[in-house]
Structure formats: C-alpha cells, structure tokens
PDB file of C-alpha atoms in Angstrom:
ATOM      1  CA  UNK A 222      -3.102   7.017 -32.550  1.00 58.00           C
ATOM      2  CA  UNK A 223      -0.252   8.339 -30.609  1.00 63.00           C
ATOM      3  CA  UNK A 224      -1.249   9.467 -27.068  1.00 67.00           C
ATOM      4  CA  UNK A 225       1.683  11.814 -26.257  1.00 70.00           C
ATOM      5  CA  UNK A 226       3.203   9.331 -23.790  1.00 77.00           C
ATOM      6  CA  UNK A 227       6.966   9.347 -23.527  1.00 78.00           C
ATOM      7  CA  UNK A 228       8.379   6.037 -24.839  1.00 83.00           C
ATOM      8  CA  UNK A 229      10.833   3.879 -22.821  1.00 82.00           C
ATOM      9  CA  UNK A 230      10.945   6.577 -19.925  1.00 84.00           C
ATOM     10  CA  UNK A 231      11.151   4.131 -17.149  1.00 87.00           C
ATOM     11  CA  UNK A 232      12.681   0.857 -16.595  1.00 88.00           C
ATOM     12  CA  UNK A 233      11.680  -2.490 -14.751  1.00 91.00           C
ATOM     13  CA  UNK A 234      12.924  -1.541 -11.362  1.00 89.00           C
ATOM     14  CA  UNK A 235      11.100   1.765 -11.445  1.00 88.00           C
ATOM     15  CA  UNK A 236       7.974  -0.172 -12.610  1.00 88.00           C
ATOM     16  CA  UNK A 237       8.080  -2.303  -9.508  1.00 90.00           C
ATOM     17  CA  UNK A 238       8.680   0.484  -7.304  1.00 88.00           C
ATOM     18  CA  UNK A 239       5.657   2.355  -8.792  1.00 87.00           C
ATOM     19  CA  UNK A 240       3.432  -0.765  -8.088  1.00 86.00           C
ATOM     20  CA  UNK A 241       4.445  -1.137  -4.422  1.00 88.00           C
ATOM     21  CA  UNK A 242       4.791   2.539  -3.550  1.00 84.00           C
ATOM     22  CA  UNK A 243       1.237   3.129  -5.073  1.00 83.00           C
ATOM     23  CA  UNK A 244      -0.029   0.534  -2.564  1.00 83.00           C
ATOM     24  CA  UNK A 245       1.577   2.348   0.330  1.00 82.00           C
ATOM     25  CA  UNK A 246       2.438  -0.567   2.731  1.00 87.00           C
ATOM     26  CA  UNK A 247       2.905   1.491   5.597  1.00 84.00           C
ATOM     27  CA  UNK A 248      -0.264   3.645   5.505  1.00 81.00           C
ATOM     28  CA  UNK A 249      -2.279   0.406   4.620  1.00 84.00           C
ATOM     29  CA  UNK A 250      -0.994  -1.576   7.628  1.00 86.00           C
ATOM     30  CA  UNK A 251      -1.424   1.351   9.988  1.00 82.00           C
ATOM     31  CA  UNK A 252      -5.112   1.822   8.829  1.00 80.00           C
ATOM     32  CA  UNK A 253      -6.106  -1.921   8.431  1.00 86.00           C
ATOM     33  CA  UNK A 254      -4.186  -4.276  10.735  1.00 89.00           C
ATOM     34  CA  UNK A 255      -6.096  -3.369  13.846  1.00 88.00           C
ATOM     35  CA  UNK A 256      -9.495  -3.996  12.193  1.00 89.00           C
ATOM     36  CA  UNK A 257      -8.183  -7.307  10.764  1.00 90.00           C
ATOM     37  CA  UNK A 258      -6.958  -8.360  14.343  1.00 90.00           C
ATOM     38  CA  UNK A 259     -10.363  -7.540  15.779  1.00 90.00           C
ATOM     39  CA  UNK A 260     -11.964  -9.836  13.282  1.00 89.00           C
ATOM     40  CA  UNK A 261      -9.643 -12.956  13.413  1.00 90.00           C
ATOM     41  CA  UNK A 262      -7.450 -12.394  16.452  1.00 89.00           C
ATOM     42  CA  UNK A 263      -3.888 -13.673  16.130  1.00 89.00           C
ATOM     43  CA  UNK A 264      -4.687 -15.125  12.702  1.00 91.00           C
ATOM     44  CA  UNK A 265      -4.302 -11.734  11.116  1.00 92.00           C
ATOM     45  CA  UNK A 266      -1.035 -12.942   9.225  1.00 93.00           C
ATOM     46  CA  UNK A 267      -2.927 -15.908   7.764  1.00 93.00           C
ATOM     47  CA  UNK A 268      -5.697 -13.600   6.394  1.00 93.00           C
ATOM     48  CA  UNK A 269      -3.183 -11.462   4.873  1.00 93.00           C
ATOM     49  CA  UNK A 270      -1.782 -14.437   3.246  1.00 93.00           C
ATOM     50  CA  UNK A 271      -5.388 -15.624   2.028  1.00 93.00           C
ATOM     51  CA  UNK A 272      -6.155 -12.088   0.753  1.00 91.00           C
ATOM     52  CA  UNK A 273      -2.879 -12.223  -1.215  1.00 92.00           C
ATOM     53  CA  UNK A 274      -4.184 -15.129  -3.355  1.00 92.00           C
ATOM     54  CA  UNK A 275      -7.013 -13.409  -5.412  1.00 91.00           C
ATOM     55  CA  UNK A 276      -4.636 -10.511  -5.836  1.00 90.00           C
ATOM     56  CA  UNK A 277      -1.921 -12.639  -7.087  1.00 91.00           C
ATOM     57  CA  UNK A 278      -4.505 -14.139  -9.598  1.00 92.00           C
ATOM     58  CA  UNK A 279      -5.709 -10.753 -10.851  1.00 90.00           C
ATOM     59  CA  UNK A 280      -1.990  -9.689 -11.092  1.00 90.00           C
ATOM     60  CA  UNK A 281      -1.403 -12.704 -13.191  1.00 92.00           C
ATOM     61  CA  UNK A 282      -4.310 -11.857 -15.477  1.00 91.00           C
ATOM     62  CA  UNK A 283      -2.904  -8.298 -15.820  1.00 91.00           C
ATOM     63  CA  UNK A 284       0.174  -9.897 -17.054  1.00 92.00           C
ATOM     64  CA  UNK A 285      -1.429 -11.694 -19.879  1.00 93.00           C
ATOM     65  CA  UNK A 286      -3.738  -8.845 -20.657  1.00 91.00           C
ATOM     66  CA  UNK A 287      -0.834  -6.472 -20.885  1.00 91.00           C
ATOM     67  CA  UNK A 288       1.192  -8.964 -22.932  1.00 91.00           C
ATOM     68  CA  UNK A 289      -1.625  -8.838 -25.503  1.00 91.00           C
ATOM     69  CA  UNK A 290      -2.490  -5.552 -25.431  1.00 90.00           C
ATOM     70  CA  UNK A 291      -0.096  -2.798 -23.630  1.00 90.00           C
ATOM     71  CA  UNK A 292      -2.553  -0.029 -23.252  1.00 88.00           C
ATOM     72  CA  UNK A 293      -2.365   2.454 -20.470  1.00 86.00           C
ATOM     73  CA  UNK A 294      -6.330   2.527 -20.176  1.00 86.00           C
ATOM     74  CA  UNK A 295      -5.698  -1.166 -18.569  1.00 88.00           C
ATOM     75  CA  UNK A 296      -9.122  -2.491 -17.556  1.00 87.00           C
ATOM     76  CA  UNK A 297     -11.220   0.088 -19.424  1.00 90.00           C
ATOM     77  CA  UNK A 298      -9.419  -0.715 -22.628  1.00 90.00           C
ATOM     78  CA  UNK A 299      -9.313  -4.399 -22.018  1.00 92.00           C
ATOM     79  CA  UNK A 300     -12.845  -4.800 -20.978  1.00 92.00           C
ATOM     80  CA  UNK A 301     -14.161  -2.522 -23.890  1.00 93.00           C
ATOM     81  CA  UNK A 302     -12.454  -4.687 -26.414  1.00 91.00           C
ATOM     82  CA  UNK A 303     -13.490  -7.985 -24.866  1.00 90.00           C
ATOM     83  CA  UNK A 304     -17.038  -7.329 -23.600  1.00 92.00           C
ATOM     84  CA  UNK A 305     -18.280  -4.080 -25.209  1.00 92.00           C
ATOM     85  CA  UNK A 306     -18.040  -0.137 -24.494  1.00 92.00           C
ATOM     86  CA  UNK A 307     -20.852  -0.269 -21.760  1.00 93.00           C
ATOM     87  CA  UNK A 308     -18.911  -2.685 -19.404  1.00 93.00           C
ATOM     88  CA  UNK A 309     -15.706  -1.011 -20.391  1.00 91.00           C
ATOM     89  CA  UNK A 310     -17.041   2.380 -19.453  1.00 91.00           C
ATOM     90  CA  UNK A 311     -18.215   1.166 -15.994  1.00 92.00           C
ATOM     91  CA  UNK A 312     -14.746  -0.407 -15.225  1.00 88.00           C
ATOM     92  CA  UNK A 313     -12.910   2.740 -16.216  1.00 88.00           C
ATOM     93  CA  UNK A 314     -15.364   4.998 -14.097  1.00 89.00           C
ATOM     94  CA  UNK A 315     -14.945   2.589 -11.140  1.00 87.00           C
ATOM     95  CA  UNK A 316     -11.180   3.177 -10.980  1.00 82.00           C
ATOM     96  CA  UNK A 317     -11.785   6.972 -11.360  1.00 84.00           C
ATOM     97  CA  UNK A 318     -14.400   7.249  -8.608  1.00 86.00           C
ATOM     98  CA  UNK A 319     -12.247   4.804  -6.198  1.00 79.00           C
ATOM     99  CA  UNK A 320      -9.195   7.161  -6.775  1.00 77.00           C
ATOM    100  CA  UNK A 321     -11.098  10.218  -6.043  1.00 80.00           C
ATOM    101  CA  UNK A 322     -12.535   9.005  -2.848  1.00 78.00           C
ATOM    102  CA  UNK A 323      -9.149   7.481  -1.680  1.00 74.00           C
ATOM    103  CA  UNK A 324      -7.368  10.484  -2.461  1.00 74.00           C
ATOM    104  CA  UNK A 325      -9.713  12.779  -0.406  1.00 73.00           C
ATOM    105  CA  UNK A 326      -9.169  10.480   2.498  1.00 72.00           C
ATOM    106  CA  UNK A 327      -5.350  10.189   2.267  1.00 72.00           C
ATOM    107  CA  UNK A 328      -5.256  13.985   2.058  1.00 75.00           C
ATOM    108  CA  UNK A 329      -6.830  14.023   5.517  1.00 75.00           C
ATOM    109  CA  UNK A 330      -4.365  11.521   6.757  1.00 74.00           C
ATOM    110  CA  UNK A 331      -1.419  13.443   5.126  1.00 77.00           C
ATOM    111  CA  UNK A 332      -2.475  16.689   6.939  1.00 80.00           C
ATOM    112  CA  UNK A 333      -2.929  14.830  10.335  1.00 78.00           C
ATOM    113  CA  UNK A 334       0.288  13.135  10.110  1.00 77.00           C
ATOM    114  CA  UNK A 335       2.055  16.483   9.161  1.00 83.00           C
ATOM    115  CA  UNK A 336       1.092  18.017  12.485  1.00 85.00           C
ATOM    116  CA  UNK A 337       1.772  14.765  14.411  1.00 78.00           C
ATOM    117  CA  UNK A 338       5.223  14.703  13.056  1.00 78.00           C
ATOM    118  CA  UNK A 339       5.895  17.997  14.910  1.00 81.00           C
ATOM    119  CA  UNK A 340       3.841  17.576  17.976  1.00 79.00           C
ATOM    120  CA  UNK A 341       1.236  20.195  16.925  1.00 85.00           C
ATOM    121  CA  UNK A 342      -1.592  18.604  18.695  1.00 81.00           C
ATOM    122  CA  UNK A 343      -4.062  21.645  18.449  1.00 86.00           C
ATOM    123  CA  UNK A 344      -3.443  21.878  14.570  1.00 86.00           C
ATOM    124  CA  UNK A 345      -4.076  18.095  14.259  1.00 81.00           C
ATOM    125  CA  UNK A 346      -7.479  18.506  15.928  1.00 83.00           C
ATOM    126  CA  UNK A 347      -8.390  21.370  13.462  1.00 87.00           C
ATOM    127  CA  UNK A 348     -10.404  20.069  10.605  1.00 86.00           C
ATOM    128  CA  UNK A 349      -9.605  23.141   8.484  1.00 90.00           C
ATOM    129  CA  UNK A 350      -5.853  23.125   9.351  1.00 90.00           C
ATOM    130  CA  UNK A 351      -5.780  19.287   8.443  1.00 87.00           C
ATOM    131  CA  UNK A 352      -7.722  19.763   5.201  1.00 88.00           C
ATOM    132  CA  UNK A 353      -5.487  22.694   4.113  1.00 91.00           C
ATOM    133  CA  UNK A 354      -2.207  20.739   4.573  1.00 89.00           C
ATOM    134  CA  UNK A 355      -3.700  17.760   2.783  1.00 85.00           C
ATOM    135  CA  UNK A 356      -4.597  19.810  -0.100  1.00 88.00           C
ATOM    136  CA  UNK A 357      -1.092  21.376  -0.223  1.00 89.00           C
ATOM    137  CA  UNK A 358       0.265  17.818  -0.344  1.00 85.00           C
ATOM    138  CA  UNK A 359      -1.984  16.974  -3.236  1.00 85.00           C
ATOM    139  CA  UNK A 360      -0.861  20.066  -5.095  1.00 88.00           C
ATOM    140  CA  UNK A 361       2.973  19.165  -4.466  1.00 85.00           C
ATOM    141  CA  UNK A 362       2.208  15.431  -5.619  1.00 80.00           C
ATOM    142  CA  UNK A 363       0.432  16.929  -8.713  1.00 82.00           C
ATOM    143  CA  UNK A 364       3.304  19.187  -9.768  1.00 84.00           C
ATOM    144  CA  UNK A 365       5.518  16.327  -9.489  1.00 78.00           C
ATOM    145  CA  UNK A 366       3.595  14.191 -11.786  1.00 76.00           C
ATOM    146  CA  UNK A 367       3.188  16.949 -14.289  1.00 80.00           C
ATOM    147  CA  UNK A 368       6.921  17.505 -14.611  1.00 79.00           C
ATOM    148  CA  UNK A 369       7.038  13.832 -15.964  1.00 75.00           C
ATOM    149  CA  UNK A 370       7.089  10.123 -15.432  1.00 78.00           C
ATOM    150  CA  UNK A 371      10.840  10.137 -14.867  1.00 78.00           C
ATOM    151  CA  UNK A 372      10.699  12.635 -11.863  1.00 76.00           C
ATOM    152  CA  UNK A 373       7.678  10.884 -10.393  1.00 75.00           C
ATOM    153  CA  UNK A 374       9.491   7.350 -10.669  1.00 78.00           C
ATOM    154  CA  UNK A 375      12.734   8.775  -8.900  1.00 79.00           C
ATOM    155  CA  UNK A 376      10.769  10.365  -6.286  1.00 78.00           C
ATOM    156  CA  UNK A 377       8.849   7.087  -5.559  1.00 79.00           C
ATOM    157  CA  UNK A 378      12.158   5.201  -5.648  1.00 82.00           C
ATOM    158  CA  UNK A 379      13.457   7.155  -2.715  1.00 82.00           C
ATOM    159  CA  UNK A 380      10.422   7.351  -0.777  1.00 81.00           C
ATOM    160  CA  UNK A 381       9.737   3.584  -0.953  1.00 84.00           C
ATOM    161  CA  UNK A 382      13.369   2.689   0.053  1.00 86.00           C
ATOM    162  CA  UNK A 383      12.905   4.892   3.189  1.00 85.00           C
ATOM    163  CA  UNK A 384       9.660   3.467   4.042  1.00 86.00           C
ATOM    164  CA  UNK A 385      10.666  -0.169   3.635  1.00 88.00           C
ATOM    165  CA  UNK A 386      13.835   0.464   5.513  1.00 90.00           C
ATOM    166  CA  UNK A 387      11.777   1.874   8.294  1.00 88.00           C
ATOM    167  CA  UNK A 388       9.215  -1.032   8.349  1.00 90.00           C
ATOM    168  CA  UNK A 389      12.154  -3.637   8.270  1.00 91.00           C
ATOM    169  CA  UNK A 390      13.808  -1.859  11.064  1.00 91.00           C
ATOM    170  CA  UNK A 391      10.495  -1.724  12.992  1.00 90.00           C
ATOM    171  CA  UNK A 392      10.123  -5.438  12.664  1.00 92.00           C
ATOM    172  CA  UNK A 393      13.617  -6.261  13.641  1.00 93.00           C
ATOM    173  CA  UNK A 394      13.647  -4.069  16.697  1.00 91.00           C
ATOM    174  CA  UNK A 395      10.218  -5.145  17.809  1.00 91.00           C
ATOM    175  CA  UNK A 396      11.206  -9.099  17.486  1.00 93.00           C
ATOM    176  CA  UNK A 397      14.511  -8.595  19.146  1.00 93.00           C
ATOM    177  CA  UNK A 398      12.758  -7.057  22.192  1.00 92.00           C
ATOM    178  CA  UNK A 399      10.257  -9.786  22.185  1.00 91.00           C
ATOM    179  CA  UNK A 400      12.972 -12.365  22.356  1.00 92.00           C
ATOM    180  CA  UNK A 401      15.035 -10.593  24.628  1.00 90.00           C
ATOM    181  CA  UNK A 402      12.589 -10.004  27.198  1.00 86.00           C
ATOM    182  CA  UNK A 403      12.377  -6.261  27.130  1.00 84.00           C
ATOM    183  CA  UNK A 404       8.843  -6.113  25.425  1.00 82.00           C
ATOM    184  CA  UNK A 405       5.757  -5.310  27.279  1.00 82.00           C
ATOM    185  CA  UNK A 406       4.420  -7.767  29.650  1.00 79.00           C
ATOM    186  CA  UNK A 407       1.564  -8.795  27.044  1.00 80.00           C
ATOM    187  CA  UNK A 408       4.255  -9.590  24.279  1.00 87.00           C
ATOM    188  CA  UNK A 409       3.992 -13.142  22.738  1.00 89.00           C
ATOM    189  CA  UNK A 410       6.467 -15.068  20.644  1.00 92.00           C
ATOM    190  CA  UNK A 411       5.494 -15.712  16.999  1.00 92.00           C
ATOM    191  CA  UNK A 412       3.988 -19.029  16.132  1.00 90.00           C
ATOM    192  CA  UNK A 413       3.652 -20.908  12.825  1.00 90.00           C
ATOM    193  CA  UNK A 414      -0.071 -21.086  13.704  1.00 90.00           C
ATOM    194  CA  UNK A 415      -0.547 -17.499  12.818  1.00 92.00           C
ATOM    195  CA  UNK A 416      -0.145 -18.015   9.207  1.00 91.00           C
ATOM    196  CA  UNK A 417      -2.042 -21.150   9.075  1.00 90.00           C
ATOM    197  CA  UNK A 418      -5.342 -20.469   6.941  1.00 88.00           C
ATOM    198  CA  UNK A 419      -6.773 -23.951   7.608  1.00 89.00           C
ATOM    199  CA  UNK A 420      -7.259 -22.911  11.283  1.00 86.00           C
ATOM    200  CA  UNK A 421      -9.950 -20.295  10.162  1.00 88.00           C
ATOM    201  CA  UNK A 422     -13.536 -20.538   9.842  1.00 88.00           C
ATOM    202  CA  UNK A 423     -15.340 -19.593   6.680  1.00 90.00           C
ATOM    203  CA  UNK A 424     -17.149 -16.622   8.436  1.00 89.00           C
ATOM    204  CA  UNK A 425     -13.640 -15.412   9.771  1.00 88.00           C
ATOM    205  CA  UNK A 426     -12.205 -15.686   6.320  1.00 90.00           C
ATOM    206  CA  UNK A 427     -15.019 -13.796   4.878  1.00 89.00           C
ATOM    207  CA  UNK A 428     -14.784 -10.957   7.515  1.00 87.00           C
ATOM    208  CA  UNK A 429     -10.895 -10.730   7.474  1.00 88.00           C
ATOM    209  CA  UNK A 430     -10.797 -10.600   3.600  1.00 88.00           C
ATOM    210  CA  UNK A 431     -13.291  -7.934   3.328  1.00 84.00           C
ATOM    211  CA  UNK A 432     -10.663  -5.741   5.383  1.00 83.00           C
ATOM    212  CA  UNK A 433      -7.453  -7.361   4.086  1.00 84.00           C
ATOM    213  CA  UNK A 434      -7.985  -7.172   0.367  1.00 82.00           C
ATOM    214  CA  UNK A 435      -7.952  -3.321   0.629  1.00 78.00           C
ATOM    215  CA  UNK A 436      -4.253  -3.241   1.570  1.00 85.00           C
ATOM    216  CA  UNK A 437      -3.167  -4.828  -1.701  1.00 85.00           C
ATOM    217  CA  UNK A 438      -4.854  -2.366  -4.102  1.00 79.00           C
ATOM    218  CA  UNK A 439      -2.563  -0.080  -6.012  1.00 80.00           C
ATOM    219  CA  UNK A 440      -0.123  -2.475  -7.644  1.00 82.00           C
ATOM    220  CA  UNK A 441      -1.979  -2.096 -10.950  1.00 84.00           C
ATOM    221  CA  UNK A 442      -0.308   1.323 -11.283  1.00 85.00           C
ATOM    222  CA  UNK A 443       2.565  -0.599 -13.042  1.00 88.00           C
ATOM    223  CA  UNK A 444       0.067  -1.224 -15.827  1.00 87.00           C
ATOM    224  CA  UNK A 445      -1.006   2.283 -16.160  1.00 86.00           C
ATOM    225  CA  UNK A 446       2.307   3.440 -17.103  1.00 87.00           C
ATOM    226  CA  UNK A 447       2.731   0.550 -19.403  1.00 88.00           C
ATOM    227  CA  UNK A 448       3.189   2.562 -22.599  1.00 88.00           C
ATOM    228  CA  UNK A 449       5.984   4.646 -20.932  1.00 87.00           C
ATOM    229  CA  UNK A 450       7.860   1.507 -19.777  1.00 89.00           C
ATOM    230  CA  UNK A 451      10.726  -0.303 -21.461  1.00 89.00           C
ATOM    231  CA  UNK A 452       9.747  -3.613 -23.006  1.00 90.00           C
ATOM    232  CA  UNK A 453       5.981  -2.476 -22.697  1.00 90.00           C
ATOM    233  CA  UNK A 454       4.632  -5.968 -23.559  1.00 91.00           C
ATOM    234  CA  UNK A 455       6.509  -7.874 -20.761  1.00 92.00           C
ATOM    235  CA  UNK A 456       8.035  -5.469 -17.967  1.00 91.00           C
ATOM    236  CA  UNK A 457       4.786  -3.904 -16.677  1.00 91.00           C
ATOM    237  CA  UNK A 458       3.001  -7.147 -16.501  1.00 91.00           C
ATOM    238  CA  UNK A 459       5.965  -8.939 -14.545  1.00 92.00           C
ATOM    239  CA  UNK A 460       6.229  -5.963 -12.369  1.00 92.00           C
ATOM    240  CA  UNK A 461       2.467  -6.237 -11.310  1.00 91.00           C
ATOM    241  CA  UNK A 462       3.237  -9.905 -10.263  1.00 91.00           C
ATOM    242  CA  UNK A 463       6.460  -9.062  -8.297  1.00 93.00           C
ATOM    243  CA  UNK A 464       4.824  -6.029  -6.644  1.00 92.00           C
ATOM    244  CA  UNK A 465       2.221  -8.351  -4.980  1.00 91.00           C
ATOM    245  CA  UNK A 466       4.912 -10.605  -3.763  1.00 93.00           C
ATOM    246  CA  UNK A 467       6.818  -7.964  -2.270  1.00 93.00           C
ATOM    247  CA  UNK A 468       3.863  -6.616  -0.641  1.00 92.00           C
ATOM    248  CA  UNK A 469       3.027 -10.048   0.992  1.00 93.00           C
ATOM    249  CA  UNK A 470       6.418 -10.235   2.393  1.00 94.00           C
ATOM    250  CA  UNK A 471       6.296  -6.780   4.076  1.00 93.00           C
ATOM    251  CA  UNK A 472       2.862  -7.317   5.563  1.00 93.00           C
ATOM    252  CA  UNK A 473       3.566 -10.660   6.886  1.00 94.00           C
ATOM    253  CA  UNK A 474       6.609  -9.773   8.563  1.00 94.00           C
ATOM    254  CA  UNK A 475       5.504  -6.395  10.021  1.00 93.00           C
ATOM    255  CA  UNK A 476       1.990  -7.875  11.021  1.00 92.00           C
ATOM    256  CA  UNK A 477       3.889 -10.656  12.964  1.00 94.00           C
ATOM    257  CA  UNK A 478       6.318  -8.247  14.601  1.00 93.00           C
ATOM    258  CA  UNK A 479       3.539  -5.936  15.697  1.00 91.00           C
ATOM    259  CA  UNK A 480       1.300  -8.540  16.947  1.00 91.00           C
ATOM    260  CA  UNK A 481       4.182 -10.306  18.878  1.00 92.00           C
ATOM    261  CA  UNK A 482       5.367  -7.082  20.512  1.00 90.00           C
ATOM    262  CA  UNK A 483       1.999  -5.764  22.011  1.00 81.00           C
ATOM    263  CA  UNK A 484      -0.431  -8.719  21.543  1.00 80.00           C
ATOM    264  CA  UNK A 485      -3.789  -8.729  19.895  1.00 85.00           C
ATOM    265  CA  UNK A 486      -5.715  -6.625  22.306  1.00 84.00           C
ATOM    266  CA  UNK A 487      -3.494  -3.606  21.884  1.00 83.00           C
ATOM    267  CA  UNK A 488      -3.891  -3.702  18.303  1.00 85.00           C
ATOM    268  CA  UNK A 489      -7.725  -4.056  18.460  1.00 87.00           C
ATOM    269  CA  UNK A 490      -7.735  -0.969  20.979  1.00 86.00           C
ATOM    270  CA  UNK A 491      -5.790   1.085  18.370  1.00 80.00           C
ATOM    271  CA  UNK A 492      -7.549   0.016  15.361  1.00 77.00           C
ATOM    272  CA  UNK A 493      -7.452   3.510  13.611  1.00 72.00           C
ATOM    273  CA  UNK A 494      -3.649   3.608  13.533  1.00 74.00           C
ATOM    274  CA  UNK A 495      -1.708   0.804  14.758  1.00 80.00           C
ATOM    275  CA  UNK A 496       1.666   2.008  13.944  1.00 79.00           C
ATOM    276  CA  UNK A 497       1.614   5.298  15.631  1.00 74.00           C
ATOM    277  CA  UNK A 498       0.480   3.473  18.761  1.00 75.00           C
ATOM    278  CA  UNK A 499       3.806   1.361  18.861  1.00 81.00           C
ATOM    279  CA  UNK A 500       6.379   3.872  17.394  1.00 74.00           C
ATOM    280  CA  UNK A 501       7.461   5.094  20.978  1.00 75.00           C
ATOM    281  CA  UNK A 502       7.406   2.027  22.561  1.00 79.00           C
ATOM    282  CA  UNK A 503       9.505   0.085  19.906  1.00 84.00           C
ATOM    283  CA  UNK A 504      11.868   2.929  18.946  1.00 81.00           C
ATOM    284  CA  UNK A 505      11.781   5.356  21.874  1.00 76.00           C
ATOM    285  CA  UNK A 506      12.096   9.036  21.256  1.00 73.00           C
ATOM    286  CA  UNK A 507      13.135  10.674  19.058  1.00 73.00           C
ATOM    287  CA  UNK A 508      13.434   7.761  16.764  1.00 74.00           C
ATOM    288  CA  UNK A 509       9.492   7.131  17.275  1.00 72.00           C
ATOM    289  CA  UNK A 510       9.015   9.749  14.508  1.00 76.00           C
ATOM    290  CA  UNK A 511      10.612   7.420  11.957  1.00 77.00           C
ATOM    291  CA  UNK A 512       7.247   5.500  11.812  1.00 76.00           C
ATOM    292  CA  UNK A 513       5.192   8.542  11.376  1.00 75.00           C
ATOM    293  CA  UNK A 514       7.481   9.653   8.381  1.00 76.00           C
ATOM    294  CA  UNK A 515       7.038   6.094   6.981  1.00 74.00           C
ATOM    295  CA  UNK A 516       3.341   6.402   7.067  1.00 73.00           C
ATOM    296  CA  UNK A 517       3.450  10.019   5.621  1.00 69.00           C
ATOM    297  CA  UNK A 518       5.684   9.239   2.616  1.00 65.00           C
ATOM    298  CA  UNK A 519       4.077   5.828   2.026  1.00 60.00           C
ATOM    299  CA  UNK A 520       0.642   7.410   1.092  1.00 57.00           C
ATOM    300  CA  UNK A 521      -0.210   6.263  -2.402  1.00 51.00           C
ATOM    301  CA  UNK A 522       1.195   8.873  -4.446  1.00 48.00           C
ATOM    302  CA  UNK A 523      -0.617  10.646  -7.417  1.00 40.00           C
ATOM    303  CA  UNK A 524      -0.567   8.466 -10.412  1.00 42.00           C
ATOM    304  CA  UNK A 525       0.613   9.736 -13.885  1.00 39.00           C
ATOM    305  CA  UNK A 526      -2.347  10.861 -15.824  1.00 35.00           C
ATOM    306  CA  UNK A 527      -3.249   8.587 -18.894  1.00 35.00           C
TER     307      UNK A 527
END
C-alpha cells in the first residue's frame, strides 16, 4: 500500500547529513563530555571510542535489515515481521516515547541558548520565557518538516555544515594554543593513552558507556526516510554506517581538544555545558558566540513524520 511518501526525494549525501544532524554532535558533546570526564578522567576519548563499537554494529544491522526491507517504520516494522506484533509495538513506542522526552528537553536547551546568544541573563533564568522560546523553535522546525522532506534536508545540510565548521575551528584553535603555550596554566598536551581502551577497568567502561552511548543516538533517522531516498535498498543503510563514522571522528577530535585546553577538572566543574565554558577562552569575544550558535543549530531536528 502506498504510504504517500515522495519517492527519490533526497540523495545519498542528504541522507548522511540527516543522520549526523539528527544526532546533534555539538549539543551532545556540550551536554555529555563533562559527565564522561567525571567518570573516567583523561580516558574520555577512549570511552567515546568504545561506545562507538556497539553503535557501529547496530548501524551495520540496520544496513542489512534496510537492504532486505526498506520500510520507514524501521525497527517497528522489522521486529513485527521477525518476532511478532507485540514486540514490534513495544519497539515502535519506545522510539516515540524517547522522541517526546528528548524533544521536551531540547526545547528547554533551545530557549536557554537563544537568550544566552544575546546576553539576556534575566530571560535565560525565567522558566516561562525559556519554555515559550523553546516551543517557538519546535513550531518552526515542524513547519519546515511539513513543507516537505526536500526543504528539511536542505535546511539540515546548511546547519550541519556550519556546526561542523565551528567544531573543527574550535578544535584547531584550542590545540594551536595548547602547543603554542597560550592556553591556560592547566592545559596538557594530548597523549595516545587517552584513546587506549585497554587502560580502563570494567567499572570505568560500564560507567562511561552508560553516558557516552547517548551521544551517538540519532543516526537512525537515515533509515526513517529510506522510502524517500534514492536507491532505498542501499543508500539509507550505507548512510547509517557512514554517519556513525563521521560522528566518531568529530567526537574524538573535539574531546581531545577540549580536554587538552583546560584539563579534566575544568570539564568536570562545568558538566552541564562544557562548550559554553570554553567559548570565550578559546575564541575570545565576539567569536565566542560561534559555539553557542553551533550548539543551538545542532539540536536534533524534528524528523519527517512517517
């Protein structure tokens, strides 16, 4: 039965962009890196690497399931056909509930960062004002989605390009200052031991992964638009795998740069928002607003209804 979805509406590149953008690397790092550092110290990059492994395996599984049955219902459809409607229903509703909970939290972040961008401290501390602006952002994103998958994909291409450029610039400037001697007194030079997973104890791996796995969630959006993608049996599945690889590169590089610039203690002391605590120090004013904008535009975008 035709679901009313537009065939061949987006290409392979747009599919990859949707996967990476829906994970929101800037926001994910800002909200999670400090907590990971508190759990494992300088081994945060190693935890990000370890957490990538199960996500990569799941993404590979998505590739093969999508190849066999490119259905926009993804896990709901696949689990239903393989294990029955009861488990399929649970899989589908788990995703819906998670999206509702996450979008409510992201609305609060969107409102808060909107005020911080303009230095409106009083408004940023007002629950009503933050909530109102957050709801306005949801309405705007929903309006873009309703207009069609093409506009949504083009919007995400532009936003993701700006976000990755800012994160890359942050990493470069931070590392240049570290090696140039202009970083704070507590800065440390990066070490290969930071990405060595074998130096972690089982308890550290467990604690770190419980936090770090979160930052990879969202790449599955490539599969939810599989019926609207060119070459639906191949492109969306490949895009899920490539999305996880791109995310791994972004996370490792930015985590190493942030940790080297201001040491682990500073990250732990600013657990709730690591990047905003480093923006002025790394970029200076007014370029420090770039990181705020990167986190703001990098919030996971409203997905196309299926």
